[in-house]
Coordinates of C-alpha atoms in Angstrom, one line a residue:
M1 CA -64.9 35.9 -79.5
G2 CA -64.8 34.9 -75.7
M3 CA -63.1 32.3 -75.6
P4 CA -59.4 33.5 -76.6
G5 CA -60.0 36.5 -74.7
R6 CA -59.4 34.4 -72.2
L7 CA -56.9 31.7 -72.2
G8 CA -55.1 35.1 -72.7
I9 CA -55.3 36.3 -69.8
L10 CA -54.9 32.4 -68.9
S11 CA -51.6 32.5 -70.5
D12 CA -50.9 35.8 -69.0
R13 CA -50.4 34.7 -65.4
A14 CA -49.5 30.9 -66.3
I15 CA -46.3 33.7 -67.5
A16 CA -46.4 35.7 -64.0
V17 CA -47.2 33.3 -62.0
A18 CA -42.7 32.4 -63.6
F19 CA -42.3 34.7 -63.3
V20 CA -42.5 35.2 -59.4
V21 CA -40.8 31.9 -59.6
L22 CA -37.6 33.0 -60.8
V23 CA -37.6 36.6 -58.5
S24 CA -37.3 34.6 -55.5
S25 CA -35.4 32.3 -56.9
A26 CA -32.8 35.0 -57.5
I27 CA -33.7 36.5 -54.4
V28 CA -32.0 33.8 -52.4
G29 CA -29.4 34.1 -54.7
L30 CA -28.8 37.6 -54.6
S31 CA -30.2 37.6 -50.4
A32 CA -26.7 35.2 -49.8
G33 CA -24.7 37.0 -52.8
E34 CA -25.6 40.6 -51.3
T35 CA -26.1 40.1 -47.5
G36 CA -22.0 37.0 -46.8
A37 CA -24.3 35.6 -45.5
T38 CA -26.3 32.1 -45.6
F39 CA -29.3 31.8 -46.9
T40 CA -31.9 28.5 -45.9
A41 CA -35.1 27.5 -47.4
T42 CA -37.5 30.6 -48.5
T43 CA -38.5 33.4 -48.2
T44 CA -41.4 35.2 -46.8
N45 CA -41.1 38.2 -48.3
P46 CA -44.1 39.4 -49.7
S47 CA -43.4 42.3 -52.2
N48 CA -40.1 39.5 -53.5
S49 CA -38.5 42.6 -53.0
L50 CA -34.1 42.5 -52.9
N51 CA -34.0 41.5 -49.1
T52 CA -30.4 43.7 -48.1
L53 CA -31.0 41.8 -44.8
N54 CA -26.7 42.0 -43.2
V55 CA -26.0 39.3 -40.5
L56 CA -23.1 39.8 -38.9
P57 CA -20.6 38.2 -36.8
P58 CA -20.9 38.4 -32.8
A59 CA -19.4 41.4 -31.9
A60 CA -15.8 41.4 -29.1
Q61 CA -15.9 37.4 -28.5
S62 CA -14.6 37.3 -24.9
V63 CA -11.4 34.9 -24.3
P64 CA -13.4 31.9 -22.1
T65 CA -12.6 31.0 -18.3
S66 CA -12.4 28.0 -17.2
S67 CA -14.5 25.8 -13.9
P68 CA -14.3 23.5 -12.5
A69 CA -15.9 20.0 -13.6
G70 CA -14.2 20.9 -17.2
T71 CA -17.1 23.6 -17.9
V72 CA -15.5 26.5 -20.5
N73 CA -17.8 29.6 -20.5
L74 CA -18.1 31.6 -23.4
S75 CA -19.8 35.0 -24.2
W76 CA -19.5 38.0 -26.8
S77 CA -21.0 41.2 -27.0
A78 CA -24.3 41.4 -29.1
T79 CA -23.8 40.9 -32.9
P80 CA -24.1 44.3 -34.9
T81 CA -26.9 43.4 -37.1
S82 CA -30.2 44.5 -36.4
P83 CA -32.9 42.0 -36.5
G84 CA -36.2 43.7 -36.3
A85 CA -38.8 41.9 -36.1
H86 CA -36.7 38.8 -37.0
I87 CA -35.4 36.0 -34.0
L88 CA -32.1 36.1 -33.7
T89 CA -29.7 32.5 -31.6
Y90 CA -26.5 32.3 -32.0
L91 CA -24.8 29.6 -31.9
V92 CA -21.5 27.9 -30.7
F93 CA -18.7 26.0 -32.5
R94 CA -16.1 23.5 -30.2
N95 CA -13.7 22.8 -32.6
G96 CA -15.7 23.4 -36.0
T97 CA -18.5 20.7 -34.3
Q98 CA -21.5 22.8 -33.5
V99 CA -22.2 22.6 -29.5
G100 CA -24.9 24.4 -28.7
S101 CA -27.1 27.6 -29.6
T102 CA -28.9 30.2 -26.5
S103 CA -30.6 33.6 -27.3
S104 CA -27.7 35.6 -24.5
L105 CA -25.2 36.3 -24.2
T106 CA -23.2 33.5 -23.2
F107 CA -22.3 29.7 -23.4
A108 CA -21.8 26.9 -20.5
D109 CA -20.2 23.9 -23.0
T110 CA -17.9 21.4 -20.9
P111 CA -16.5 19.2 -23.0
P112 CA -15.6 14.9 -23.5
A113 CA -11.9 15.2 -22.4
D114 CA -10.0 18.3 -20.5
G115 CA -7.5 20.1 -23.0
T116 CA -7.5 23.8 -25.4
Y117 CA -10.5 23.6 -27.4
A118 CA -11.1 26.5 -30.2
Y119 CA -14.3 28.3 -30.0
T120 CA -16.4 30.2 -32.6
S121 CA -19.6 32.2 -32.8
Q122 CA -22.1 32.8 -35.3
A123 CA -25.7 35.1 -34.9
K124 CA -28.7 33.4 -37.2
I125 CA -31.0 35.2 -38.0
A126 CA -35.0 33.7 -38.0
Q127 CA -36.7 35.0 -42.2
G128 CA -39.9 33.4 -43.5
A129 CA -39.7 29.0 -43.2
G130 CA -35.9 29.6 -43.1
F131 CA -32.8 32.1 -41.8
F132 CA -30.1 33.6 -42.3
T133 CA -26.7 32.7 -40.3
S134 CA -23.5 35.2 -40.2
A135 CA -19.7 34.3 -41.0
N136 CA -17.5 32.6 -38.0
S137 CA -16.7 35.3 -35.7
T138 CA -13.0 35.2 -34.3
S139 CA -11.4 32.4 -32.9
Q140 CA -10.6 32.0 -28.9
N141 CA -9.4 29.3 -27.2
G142 CA -10.1 27.1 -23.8
I143 CA -9.7 24.6 -21.7
S144 CA -11.2 22.4 -20.0
D145 CA -10.1 21.2 -17.0
R146 CA -11.2 18.2 -14.8
I147 CA -7.9 17.9 -12.3
A148 CA -7.0 19.6 -9.2
P149 CA -3.6 20.8 -8.6
T150 CA -0.8 18.6 -8.0
M151 CA 0.9 20.5 -4.5
S152 CA 4.1 19.3 -1.7
I153 CA 5.8 20.9 0.8
T154 CA 9.1 20.9 1.5
C155 CA 11.3 22.3 4.7
N156 CA 15.2 24.2 4.2
G157 CA 14.2 22.5 0.4
A158 CA 14.3 18.6 1.9
A159 CA 11.4 16.7 2.8
C160 CA 9.8 17.8 6.4
G161 CA 10.3 14.0 8.3
G162 CA 12.2 14.4 11.1
W163 CA 13.9 17.6 13.7
K164 CA 15.2 20.3 10.9
N165 CA 17.5 23.4 12.1
N166 CA 15.6 25.7 9.6
S167 CA 12.9 27.1 9.7
T168 CA 11.5 27.7 6.0
V169 CA 9.2 25.7 4.8
T170 CA 7.4 26.6 1.2
I171 CA 4.3 24.9 0.0
S172 CA 4.1 25.1 -3.9
G173 CA 1.8 23.5 -6.7
V174 CA 2.0 22.8 -10.0
D175 CA -1.1 21.8 -12.4
G176 CA -1.5 21.2 -16.2
G177 CA -4.6 22.2 -17.3
T178 CA -5.6 25.8 -16.5
G179 CA -2.8 27.3 -14.4
M180 CA -2.5 27.7 -10.5
S181 CA -4.3 30.0 -9.3
S182 CA -3.5 29.4 -5.2
V183 CA -1.5 27.4 -2.3
T184 CA -4.4 28.5 1.0
Y185 CA -2.6 26.5 4.3
S186 CA -3.1 27.6 8.5
L187 CA -0.4 26.5 10.5
D188 CA -1.6 24.8 13.9
G189 CA -6.1 24.6 13.2
G190 CA -5.6 27.8 12.1
G191 CA -7.4 29.6 10.0
N192 CA -7.1 29.6 6.6
V193 CA -4.0 31.6 5.1
T194 CA -4.2 31.8 1.7
T195 CA -1.7 33.6 -1.0
A196 CA -2.1 34.4 -5.3
G197 CA 0.1 32.2 -7.1
S198 CA 1.5 28.8 -7.6
T199 CA 4.5 28.9 -3.8
K200 CA 4.0 30.1 -0.4
S201 CA 7.0 30.1 1.9
I202 CA 6.4 30.4 5.8
T203 CA 8.3 30.6 8.8
P204 CA 7.3 29.0 11.9
A205 CA 8.5 29.0 15.6
D206 CA 11.1 26.2 16.7
G207 CA 9.3 23.0 17.7
T208 CA 6.6 20.7 16.9
H209 CA 3.4 21.6 14.4
T210 CA 1.1 21.0 11.9
V211 CA 1.0 22.2 8.6
A212 CA -2.6 21.5 6.9
Y213 CA -2.3 22.8 3.0
F214 CA -4.6 22.9 -0.2
G215 CA -3.6 24.5 -3.4
T216 CA -6.7 26.1 -6.3
D217 CA -6.1 26.3 -10.2
V218 CA -7.3 28.8 -12.2
A219 CA -9.9 27.2 -13.5
G220 CA -11.3 26.2 -9.7
N221 CA -10.5 22.9 -9.3
V222 CA -9.1 23.1 -5.5
Q223 CA -6.8 19.4 -3.8
S224 CA -8.0 17.9 -1.1
T225 CA -6.2 18.8 2.6
V226 CA -3.3 17.4 3.6
T227 CA -1.2 17.3 6.7
Q228 CA 2.0 18.0 7.7
T229 CA 3.8 17.2 10.7
V230 CA 7.0 19.6 11.2
Q231 CA 9.8 19.8 13.8
I232 CA 12.0 23.2 13.9
D233 CA 15.4 23.1 15.8
T234 CA 17.6 26.5 15.5
V235 CA 19.0 26.4 18.9
A236 CA 22.2 24.5 19.0
P237 CA 23.1 22.2 22.0
T238 CA 25.1 22.5 24.7
V239 CA 29.3 21.8 24.9
A240 CA 30.1 18.7 26.3
T241 CA 32.7 18.9 29.7
S242 CA 34.4 17.8 32.3
V243 CA 36.7 15.4 28.7
T244 CA 39.5 13.3 30.0
A245 CA 41.9 11.9 27.8
T246 CA 43.4 8.5 29.4
R247 CA 45.7 5.7 28.3
G248 CA 44.0 3.0 26.6
V249 CA 43.9 -1.0 27.4
G250 CA 45.1 -1.8 24.0
A251 CA 48.4 -0.8 21.7
G252 CA 47.3 2.4 19.2
Q253 CA 44.3 3.3 22.1
I254 CA 43.3 6.1 23.8
D255 CA 39.9 6.4 26.3
L256 CA 38.2 9.0 26.7
T257 CA 34.9 10.2 28.7
W258 CA 33.0 13.2 28.9
T259 CA 29.8 14.7 30.4
A260 CA 27.4 14.9 27.7
G261 CA 25.7 17.7 26.2
T262 CA 22.3 18.6 26.3
D263 CA 19.3 19.7 24.1
A264 CA 15.7 20.7 25.8
R265 CA 14.0 21.0 21.9
S266 CA 15.2 17.7 19.6
G267 CA 17.5 15.8 21.9
V268 CA 21.2 15.1 21.7
A269 CA 22.1 12.8 18.2
G270 CA 26.3 12.2 19.2
Y271 CA 29.1 13.3 19.2
T272 CA 32.7 14.0 17.4
V273 CA 35.8 13.7 18.5
L274 CA 38.0 15.3 17.2
Y275 CA 42.4 15.1 17.0
V276 CA 45.9 15.4 16.1
Q277 CA 49.6 13.7 17.1
A278 CA 50.3 16.4 18.7
N279 CA 53.1 17.1 22.1
A280 CA 51.5 20.9 22.7
C281 CA 48.0 20.9 22.6
P282 CA 46.8 23.5 19.1
A283 CA 43.3 26.2 18.9
A284 CA 40.2 23.7 18.6
T285 CA 39.7 24.0 15.6
P286 CA 39.0 22.0 12.8
A287 CA 41.7 22.8 10.7
N288 CA 44.4 21.8 13.7
Y289 CA 42.2 18.5 14.3
P290 CA 41.9 17.5 11.3
S291 CA 41.2 13.5 12.6
T292 CA 37.6 12.5 13.5
V293 CA 35.5 9.9 15.3
T294 CA 31.4 10.4 15.2
V295 CA 30.1 8.4 17.9
G296 CA 26.3 8.8 19.8
A297 CA 25.0 9.7 22.5
V298 CA 27.4 8.9 24.8
A299 CA 29.5 9.6 27.6
S300 CA 33.1 7.5 26.9
T301 CA 34.8 6.1 23.7
T302 CA 38.2 5.0 22.6
V303 CA 40.3 5.7 20.1
G304 CA 41.7 3.1 18.0
G305 CA 44.8 3.2 15.5
L306 CA 47.4 5.6 17.2
T307 CA 50.6 5.3 16.8
S308 CA 52.1 3.5 19.6
G309 CA 53.9 6.2 22.4
R310 CA 52.9 9.9 20.3
R311 CA 50.6 11.6 22.5
Y312 CA 47.9 13.5 20.7
C313 CA 45.2 16.0 21.7
F314 CA 41.6 15.8 21.8
Y315 CA 38.1 17.6 21.1
L316 CA 34.8 16.9 21.1
T317 CA 31.1 19.1 19.8
T318 CA 28.1 17.7 20.3
T319 CA 25.4 17.1 17.0
D320 CA 21.3 17.9 18.1
N321 CA 18.6 15.7 15.8
A322 CA 19.1 18.5 13.9
G323 CA 21.8 18.9 13.2
N324 CA 22.5 22.3 15.3
V325 CA 25.7 22.1 16.4
S326 CA 28.0 23.0 19.5
A327 CA 30.5 25.3 20.7
A328 CA 34.2 23.2 21.0
S329 CA 34.7 21.5 24.4
A330 CA 37.7 22.3 26.1
I331 CA 40.6 20.4 25.3
A332 CA 42.2 16.8 26.1
G333 CA 46.1 16.3 26.0
P334 CA 47.9 15.2 24.7
T335 CA 48.0 11.9 26.0
K336 CA 50.4 9.3 25.2
A337 CA 48.9 6.8 23.8
R338 CA 49.3 2.5 24.7

């Protein structure tokens, strides 16, 4: 009589165990279905009651920022899930591939190459021997940038070599990664001056100067300092004086002599001789003297190719090495060509 009772009890226990297994399997499936999260491995819920833990992705993921050496800095607000006693971590994904995990609300990633990458994160909550993970957060693009800006300097819109007759010096930067942050310069060994943006123009006084400059991009990469000599002369030279025109020794020639003009800054580069065939000399303007001859820093020249026996009038302007031009000299002539 006792044996059938025991068999009945054992049979009941076997049925109960089977029922527990079925319920546990159902919990795994229902947990994943009802929470909207993914469950991996097994649950330790001792009562086998339905797990309704709702795992949401991290909230308000910030736009990533960039640092030197290609580092992308990520941050986000805490997941709205209340994990209770469960262990909470965050999984970080770059272009869909996990690149790390952290228990904080920040993560620094350094991709293998410069470029723009899409970042997402997930919340991960431990559950027994397994864990729940949320869906992805909103994707945010981050830029990896290891390359410093490319800088350049111009004087009056051209290369800075040699003397210039305008004092506008422009420093510019270009950055193909995160973009320009600032331009920094110093003049003649003075303190650094930093200006936000990609361009800075300065107007040094006349003279020879040293401009040292560099650029910084948004990621913080800094170009090495470059030094440029800048020479500025905005003052015109003095006019030539005592201009004299005499008949030349060859046919169709007139000889000119003068007392040289001067230039205290860049020096005299040469003269322009302006002339016209006329029996009475007109006012000294370029329109009245359409023919020209350019000579160097000399004090005499012979103008040839003239019509023999005809009279000509002349005047000169002085040009310095920065391109400044003097006023007109006194007129010489009319003088008859040989």
